[in-house]
Short mmCIF file of C-alpha atoms and ligand atoms in Angstrom, two decimals:
data_model
loop_
_atom_site.label_atom_id
_atom_site.label_comp_id
_atom_site.label_asym_id
_atom_site.label_seq_id
_atom_site.Cartn_x
_atom_site.Cartn_y
_atom_site.Cartn_z
CA UNK K 45 94.58 105.71 83.21
CA UNK K 46 93.65 101.87 83.95
CA UNK K 47 94.20 99.82 86.75
CA UNK K 48 96.75 97.81 85.35
CA UNK K 49 98.75 100.77 84.21
CA UNK K 50 98.93 101.74 87.06
CA UNK K 51 99.83 98.87 89.10
CA UNK K 52 102.92 97.97 86.31
CA UNK K 53 103.80 102.10 87.31
CA UNK K 54 103.63 100.71 91.25
CA UNK K 55 105.47 97.39 90.70
CA UNK K 56 102.69 95.17 91.70
CA UNK K 57 100.33 92.51 90.53
CA UNK K 58 96.22 93.71 90.28
CA UNK K 59 94.64 90.45 89.83
CA UNK K 60 90.68 89.05 89.52
CA UNK K 61 89.69 85.75 90.23
CA UNK K 62 88.09 84.80 86.93
CA UNK K 63 85.46 81.84 86.20
CA UNK K 64 85.20 80.21 82.52
CA UNK K 65 81.85 80.19 81.93
CA UNK K 66 81.77 84.54 81.01
CA UNK K 67 85.04 84.42 80.09
CA UNK K 68 83.79 82.06 76.96
CA UNK K 69 80.46 84.15 76.41
CA UNK K 70 80.42 87.54 77.44
CA UNK K 71 82.94 89.82 75.64
CA UNK K 72 82.25 92.39 78.34
CA UNK K 73 83.43 90.23 80.67
CA UNK K 74 86.79 89.20 78.96
CA UNK K 75 87.35 92.50 78.02
CA UNK K 76 87.19 94.38 81.00
CA UNK K 77 89.31 91.80 82.71
CA UNK K 78 92.53 91.82 80.11
CA UNK K 79 92.14 95.71 79.95
CA UNK K 80 92.04 96.30 84.07
CA UNK K 81 94.05 93.70 85.15
CA UNK K 82 97.28 92.48 84.89
CA UNK K 83 96.68 88.94 86.78
CA UNK K 84 94.30 86.19 87.14
CA UNK K 85 93.22 83.54 89.57
CA UNK K 86 90.73 80.84 88.91
CA UNK K 87 88.28 81.14 90.98
CA UNK K 88 87.33 77.38 90.70
CA UNK K 89 88.81 75.52 87.73
CA UNK K 90 92.32 74.77 89.26
CA UNK K 91 91.16 73.43 92.35
CA UNK K 92 91.94 69.87 92.91
CA UNK K 93 88.18 68.09 92.22
CA UNK K 94 87.82 69.96 89.08
CA UNK K 95 91.34 69.91 87.72
CA UNK K 96 91.59 65.96 88.79
CA UNK K 97 88.47 64.65 89.90
CA UNK K 98 89.81 60.98 89.30
CA UNK K 99 93.02 59.18 90.10
CA UNK K 100 93.63 58.88 85.83
CA UNK K 101 90.93 61.63 84.71
CA UNK K 102 91.82 65.13 84.28
CA UNK K 103 89.50 67.84 83.08
CA UNK K 104 91.56 70.78 82.12
CA UNK K 105 89.42 72.42 79.36
CA UNK K 106 88.40 75.30 81.52
CA UNK K 107 91.61 75.87 83.30
CA UNK K 108 93.69 75.60 79.79
CA UNK K 109 91.20 78.52 78.84
CA UNK K 110 92.06 81.37 81.88
CA UNK K 111 95.92 80.34 81.38
CA UNK K 112 95.85 80.51 77.82
CA UNK K 113 93.97 83.88 77.74
CA UNK K 114 96.12 85.39 80.67
CA UNK K 115 99.16 84.13 78.03
CA UNK K 116 97.63 86.01 75.06
CA UNK K 117 97.23 89.06 77.07
CA UNK K 118 100.26 89.14 79.06
CA UNK K 119 99.04 88.72 82.26
CA UNK K 120 100.13 86.36 85.59
CA UNK K 121 98.43 83.58 86.83
CA UNK K 122 97.87 82.82 90.21
CA UNK K 123 97.27 78.84 90.55
CA UNK K 124 94.39 78.46 93.14
CA UNK K 125 95.20 75.80 94.80
CA UNK K 126 97.10 72.63 95.05
CA UNK K 127 95.83 72.10 98.27
CA UNK K 128 92.45 73.09 100.33
CA UNK K 129 91.70 70.97 103.18
CA UNK K 130 88.25 72.33 103.55
CA UNK K 131 86.90 71.53 99.93
CA UNK K 132 87.64 70.76 96.56
CA UNK K 133 89.62 67.89 97.57
CA UNK K 134 87.98 64.76 96.01
CA UNK K 135 86.74 61.73 97.96
CA UNK K 136 89.72 59.23 96.28
CA UNK K 137 92.03 61.32 98.24
CA UNK K 138 90.28 61.86 101.39
CA UNK K 139 89.16 58.38 101.93
CA UNK K 140 92.58 57.36 102.06
CA UNK K 141 93.43 55.42 105.05
CA UNK K 142 97.08 55.23 104.80
CA UNK K 143 99.60 58.36 105.18
CA UNK K 144 101.79 57.37 102.40
CA UNK K 145 98.86 56.47 100.05
CA UNK K 146 97.61 60.18 100.74
CA UNK K 147 101.21 61.82 100.50
CA UNK K 148 101.33 59.66 97.25
CA UNK K 149 98.17 61.51 95.80
CA UNK K 150 99.20 64.45 96.31
CA UNK K 151 102.59 64.55 94.95
CA UNK K 152 101.00 62.50 92.09
CA UNK K 153 98.54 65.60 91.40
CA UNK K 154 101.26 67.76 91.81
CA UNK K 155 103.48 66.56 89.26
CA UNK K 156 100.59 66.42 86.97
CA UNK K 157 99.88 70.32 87.55
CA UNK K 158 103.47 71.28 87.35
CA UNK K 159 103.84 69.36 84.30
CA UNK K 160 100.69 71.04 82.59
CA UNK K 161 101.17 74.55 84.06
CA UNK K 162 104.46 74.86 84.74
CA UNK K 163 104.88 77.14 81.76
CA UNK K 164 102.10 79.38 82.57
CA UNK K 165 101.16 79.48 86.29
CA UNK K 166 104.74 80.54 88.29
CA UNK K 167 102.83 81.25 91.54
CA UNK K 168 101.23 78.67 93.10
CA UNK K 169 98.68 79.23 96.36
CA UNK K 170 100.39 75.35 97.55
CA UNK K 171 98.25 74.90 100.73
CA UNK K 172 95.21 77.00 100.87
CA UNK K 173 93.32 77.89 104.23
CA UNK K 174 95.69 75.73 106.70
CA UNK K 175 93.92 77.40 109.74
CA UNK K 176 90.61 76.91 110.72
CA UNK K 177 88.31 79.33 109.25
CA UNK K 178 87.46 81.54 112.45
CA UNK K 179 89.54 80.49 115.05
CA UNK K 180 93.41 80.32 115.60
CA UNK K 181 94.11 76.80 115.03
CA UNK K 182 94.95 74.64 112.60
CA UNK K 183 92.15 72.87 109.90
CA UNK K 184 91.45 69.98 111.66
CA UNK K 185 89.52 68.15 108.94
CA UNK K 186 89.38 64.04 110.50
CA UNK K 187 90.82 62.72 107.46
CA UNK K 188 94.37 65.24 107.55
CA UNK K 189 94.53 63.06 110.65
CA UNK K 190 95.64 59.96 108.04
CA UNK K 191 98.95 62.50 107.50
CA UNK K 192 99.67 63.43 111.50
CA UNK K 193 99.56 67.04 113.18
CA UNK K 194 102.60 67.88 111.07
CA UNK K 195 100.04 67.72 107.73
CA UNK K 196 101.23 71.42 106.21
CA UNK K 197 104.67 70.60 106.39
CA UNK K 198 104.48 67.25 104.91
CA UNK K 199 101.88 68.48 102.22
CA UNK K 200 104.39 71.56 101.33
CA UNK K 201 107.36 69.38 101.03
CA UNK K 202 105.55 67.21 98.95
CA UNK K 203 104.51 69.77 96.64
CA UNK K 204 108.48 71.43 96.68
CA UNK K 205 109.62 67.82 95.61
CA UNK K 206 107.15 67.25 92.77
CA UNK K 207 108.25 70.57 91.76
CA UNK K 208 111.81 69.41 91.44
CA UNK K 209 110.93 66.15 89.99
CA UNK K 210 109.32 68.05 87.39
CA UNK K 211 111.87 70.53 86.59
CA UNK K 212 109.74 73.58 87.37
CA UNK K 213 110.06 75.95 90.38
CA UNK K 214 106.84 77.86 90.92
CA UNK K 215 106.21 80.25 93.47
CA UNK K 216 104.58 77.94 96.67
CA UNK K 217 102.59 80.45 99.08
CA UNK K 218 100.47 79.73 101.69
CA UNK K 219 96.93 81.75 101.32
CA UNK K 220 95.57 82.26 104.65
CA UNK K 221 91.88 83.90 105.71
CA UNK K 222 90.71 86.29 108.53
CA UNK K 223 94.47 86.84 109.56
CA UNK K 224 94.13 90.31 108.26
CA UNK K 225 91.41 90.87 111.25
CA UNK K 226 91.71 88.36 113.73
CA UNK K 227 94.95 88.25 116.00
CA UNK K 228 95.31 84.48 117.10
CA UNK K 229 94.98 84.07 113.52
CA UNK K 230 97.63 86.09 112.51
CA UNK K 231 99.84 84.77 115.52
CA UNK K 232 99.35 80.86 113.97
CA UNK K 233 100.03 82.12 110.66
CA UNK K 234 103.57 83.35 111.25
CA UNK K 235 104.22 80.41 113.50
CA UNK K 236 103.51 78.11 110.71
CA UNK K 237 105.39 79.82 108.26
CA UNK K 238 108.35 80.31 110.57
CA UNK K 239 107.78 76.37 110.85
CA UNK K 240 108.14 75.95 107.02
CA UNK K 241 111.53 77.98 106.96
CA UNK K 242 112.60 76.27 109.54
CA UNK K 243 112.30 73.10 107.80
CA UNK K 244 114.14 74.08 105.14
CA UNK K 245 110.75 74.66 102.96
CA UNK K 246 110.71 77.25 100.02
CA UNK K 247 107.79 79.44 101.57
CA UNK K 248 107.71 82.15 99.02
CA UNK K 249 105.03 84.28 100.40
CA UNK K 250 101.54 84.50 102.40
CA UNK K 251 98.17 85.45 100.22
CA UNK K 252 96.09 87.20 102.78
CA UNK K 253 92.65 86.56 101.33
CA UNK K 254 91.04 89.82 102.90
CA UNK K 255 87.25 88.73 102.51
CA UNK K 256 85.36 91.49 104.31
CA UNK K 257 82.36 90.11 105.19
CA UNK K 258 81.02 92.66 107.57
CA UNK K 259 78.94 91.97 109.94
CA UNK K 260 77.51 88.73 108.01
CA UNK K 261 80.78 86.30 108.58
CA UNK K 262 83.22 88.64 110.77
CA UNK K 263 82.27 91.62 113.02
CA UNK K 264 84.74 93.94 111.91
CA UNK K 265 86.72 95.54 108.97
CA UNK K 266 90.52 95.11 109.34
CA UNK K 267 91.66 98.75 110.40
CA UNK K 268 94.40 99.70 108.02
CA UNK K 269 96.62 100.22 110.76
CA UNK K 270 95.98 96.44 111.57
CA UNK K 271 96.16 95.18 108.44
CA UNK K 272 99.50 97.15 107.41
CA UNK K 273 100.93 95.30 110.68
CA UNK K 274 100.05 91.97 109.70
CA UNK K 275 101.60 92.61 106.27
CA UNK K 276 104.65 93.98 107.81
CA UNK K 277 104.34 90.87 110.16
CA UNK K 278 104.65 88.73 107.23
CA UNK K 279 107.66 90.48 105.24
CA UNK K 280 109.29 90.61 108.51
CA UNK K 281 109.77 86.70 107.92
CA UNK K 282 111.46 87.77 104.88
CA UNK K 283 109.15 86.50 102.11
CA UNK K 284 106.46 88.18 100.00
CA UNK K 285 102.90 89.25 100.84
CA UNK K 286 99.90 89.62 98.69
CA UNK K 287 96.44 90.54 99.05
CA UNK K 288 94.89 87.34 97.38
CA UNK K 289 90.69 87.24 97.60
CA UNK K 290 89.67 90.38 98.38
CA UNK K 291 86.29 92.09 98.52
CA UNK K 292 84.22 94.28 100.60
CA UNK K 293 80.23 93.70 101.33
CA UNK K 294 78.81 97.09 101.02
CA UNK K 295 75.11 98.40 101.19
CA UNK K 296 73.97 98.92 97.92
CA UNK K 297 72.72 102.40 98.09
CA UNK K 298 75.06 105.34 96.66
CA UNK K 299 76.44 106.01 100.35
CA UNK K 300 77.20 102.52 101.22
CA UNK K 301 78.92 102.43 97.61
CA UNK K 302 81.16 105.52 98.44
CA UNK K 303 81.71 104.16 101.49
CA UNK K 304 83.06 101.03 100.72
CA UNK K 305 85.18 102.98 97.91
CA UNK K 306 86.45 104.61 101.10
CA UNK K 307 87.38 101.27 102.68
CA UNK K 308 89.07 100.00 99.59
CA UNK K 309 91.20 103.12 99.19
CA UNK K 310 92.33 103.42 102.82
CA UNK K 311 92.88 99.15 103.55
CA UNK K 312 95.20 99.28 100.22
CA UNK K 313 96.88 102.18 101.16
CA UNK K 314 97.72 100.92 103.68
CA UNK K 315 99.19 97.22 102.51
CA UNK K 316 100.86 99.17 99.54
CA UNK K 317 103.18 100.84 101.98
CA UNK K 318 105.14 97.85 102.22
CA UNK K 319 107.58 96.93 99.66
CA UNK K 320 107.19 93.16 99.86
CA UNK K 321 103.76 93.18 98.80
CA UNK K 322 103.43 92.11 95.23
CA UNK K 323 99.89 91.54 94.41
CA UNK K 324 96.79 92.48 95.25
CA UNK K 325 93.79 90.31 94.11
CA UNK K 326 89.72 90.69 94.18
CA UNK K 327 87.86 87.58 94.40
CA UNK K 328 85.97 88.82 90.89
CA UNK K 329 85.79 91.72 89.54
CA UNK K 330 82.18 92.72 88.64
CA UNK K 331 79.04 92.27 90.98
CA UNK K 332 77.76 90.40 87.92
CA UNK K 333 79.58 87.32 88.66
CA UNK K 334 80.39 86.85 92.31
CA UNK K 335 80.66 84.20 94.61
CA UNK K 336 78.81 86.75 97.16
CA UNK K 337 75.69 86.92 95.97
CA UNK K 338 75.00 83.24 96.84
CA UNK K 339 76.56 83.57 100.50
CA UNK K 340 74.96 86.78 101.42
CA UNK K 341 72.81 88.37 98.88
CA UNK K 342 73.32 91.75 96.79
CA UNK K 343 76.05 93.07 98.76
CA UNK K 344 78.27 94.49 95.47
CA UNK K 345 80.96 93.51 96.84
CA UNK K 346 83.62 94.32 93.91
CA UNK K 347 84.97 97.32 91.33
CA UNK K 348 82.89 97.02 88.74
CA UNK K 349 78.81 97.31 88.65
CA UNK K 350 76.70 94.55 87.28
CA UNK K 351 76.97 96.59 83.63
CA UNK K 352 80.52 96.80 84.21
CA UNK K 353 81.00 100.69 84.94
CA UNK K 354 83.67 101.46 87.33
CA UNK K 355 82.60 102.24 90.99
CA UNK K 356 83.84 104.07 93.94
CA UNK K 357 85.52 101.42 94.81
CA UNK K 358 87.53 101.44 91.39
CA UNK K 359 88.02 104.96 92.56
CA UNK K 360 89.59 104.01 95.79
CA UNK K 361 91.90 101.36 94.34
CA UNK K 362 93.33 102.98 91.61
CA UNK K 363 94.18 105.84 94.07
CA UNK K 364 95.62 103.61 96.41
CA UNK K 365 97.84 101.97 93.48
CA UNK K 366 98.53 105.86 92.12
CA UNK K 367 100.01 106.52 95.50
CA UNK K 368 102.28 103.56 95.34
CA UNK K 369 103.05 104.11 91.80
CA UNK K 370 104.20 107.94 92.76
CA UNK K 371 106.11 107.23 96.02
CA UNK K 372 108.03 104.50 93.40
CA UNK K 373 108.44 107.02 90.90
CA UNK K 374 109.68 109.75 93.53
CA UNK K 375 112.53 107.18 95.01
CA UNK K 376 113.84 106.32 91.64
CA UNK K 377 114.14 109.69 91.14
CA UNK K 378 116.28 110.16 94.24
CA UNK K 379 118.19 106.89 93.50
O1 G3I I 504 79.83 74.48 89.01
C1 G3I I 504 78.61 73.86 89.48
C2 G3I I 504 77.58 73.95 88.83
O2 G3I I 504 77.11 72.52 87.86
C3 G3I I 504 76.41 73.08 89.98
O3 G3I I 504 75.22 72.56 89.01
C4 G3I I 504 76.13 73.61 91.42
C5 G3I I 504 75.01 73.08 92.45
O4 G3I I 504 75.36 73.61 93.58
O5 G3I I 504 77.37 73.92 91.75
C6 G3I I 504 78.41 74.39 90.89
O6 G3I I 504 79.49 74.55 91.60
C7 G3I I 504 79.75 75.20 92.93
C8 G3I I 504 81.25 76.48 92.46
O7 G3I I 504 80.85 77.01 93.27
C9 G3I I 504 80.49 76.86 90.84
O8 G3I I 504 79.44 77.88 91.03
C10 G3I I 504 79.95 74.77 93.88
O9 G3I I 504 78.99 74.02 94.16
C11 G3I I 504 80.46 75.83 94.80
O10 G3I I 504 80.84 75.15 95.97
C12 G3I I 504 82.06 76.53 94.36
O11 G3I I 504 82.01 77.87 95.58
C13 G3I I 504 83.63 77.91 95.65
C14 G3I I 504 84.06 78.09 96.96
O12 G3I I 504 84.98 78.52 96.90
C15 G3I I 504 84.07 76.45 97.02
O13 G3I I 504 84.99 75.75 96.28
C16 G3I I 504 83.04 79.51 95.18
O14 G3I I 504 82.70 79.79 93.65
C17 G3I I 504 84.16 79.90 95.30
O15 G3I I 504 84.01 81.93 95.18
C18 G3I I 504 85.01 79.89 96.79
O16 G3I I 504 86.26 80.38 96.53
C19 G3I I 504 87.18 80.43 97.80
C20 G3I I 504 88.59 80.01 97.62
O17 G3I I 504 88.53 79.23 96.74
C21 G3I I 504 89.28 80.36 98.89
N1 G3I I 504 88.92 81.19 99.91
C22 G3I I 504 87.03 81.61 99.96
C23 G3I I 504 86.68 82.02 98.87
C24 G3I I 504 85.35 82.27 99.00
O18 G3I I 504 84.77 81.06 99.38
#
């Protein structure tokens, strides 16, 4: 049974980040994607600087390919991302010195995105990585000061208003790093979500990226208990929660790959216990195409090897989905 079939039975999305180049040129890449996943995220192609590099110029060919592929294969799309303070916002935006003009640029960008993808992309990372990468404080790029200290609320409001103006109602999410493992980031993430909700904004959910970059970037893996606790803390806000960018560094040895499979199984089994968890997305699916290689070397972080053969990681994920599907089936029998 494919991951996709298991996820359908489990009532969740199982997704992968994709890039347009192999989607266009590599049949194995395309085939594995559409067979095994029911959701896609554009790894880079829907980021602001890629989609809308100049005020009057949109470059949508690659993003369109991803959206069309998803549509043809009955897959959901997670839009990534409207606003990412760390990267991928063009200079003509970050160079604005007036708050009104900067927010007008955000509004214009969001309206353009919603007008083009309103029919195909129903779930957006409205703000990606609102916090500092490793510390429990908001991202503090100097240009954000032009908007002011409440910039997440201001930006989120502009995005929600833009959707209403265009006449669409996409889900708007926050997507956060390392709240799965750093408790001060978890606390700030929940606080920020609460602030958005208190401001009456339509925060639909929180994406936990869950890049398991151990030991190179973060000291330790989340424990299954810790991940379940974060997922539960988000669910307690009454909103949805997703794993949005999971990958997990391995020693590329047989034993290392088996250990990796165990970690995937344990972490996702714990997260999938939570009914408000509606999506598990990996940051790629084959070790042939992963951002990890450029940053951390050959660390085999994904579910398929470079020849598209399923790894122990694949089996671990399948087991976690199967477990949730069985629990769901049991609950439905009881009802
Ligand atoms: O496409 C250009 C190419 O034309 C050029 O020659 C080359 C020279 O550096 O750069 C290429 O662009 C790179 C792009 O990836 C495509 O490979 C950019 O420099 C590089 O910065 C970009 O990195 C991406 C990064 O986000 C920054 O946007 C990674 O692929 C992507 O995996 C990564 O994804 C992020 C999520 O969006 C947010 N969460 C963390 C995650 C991992 O860092």
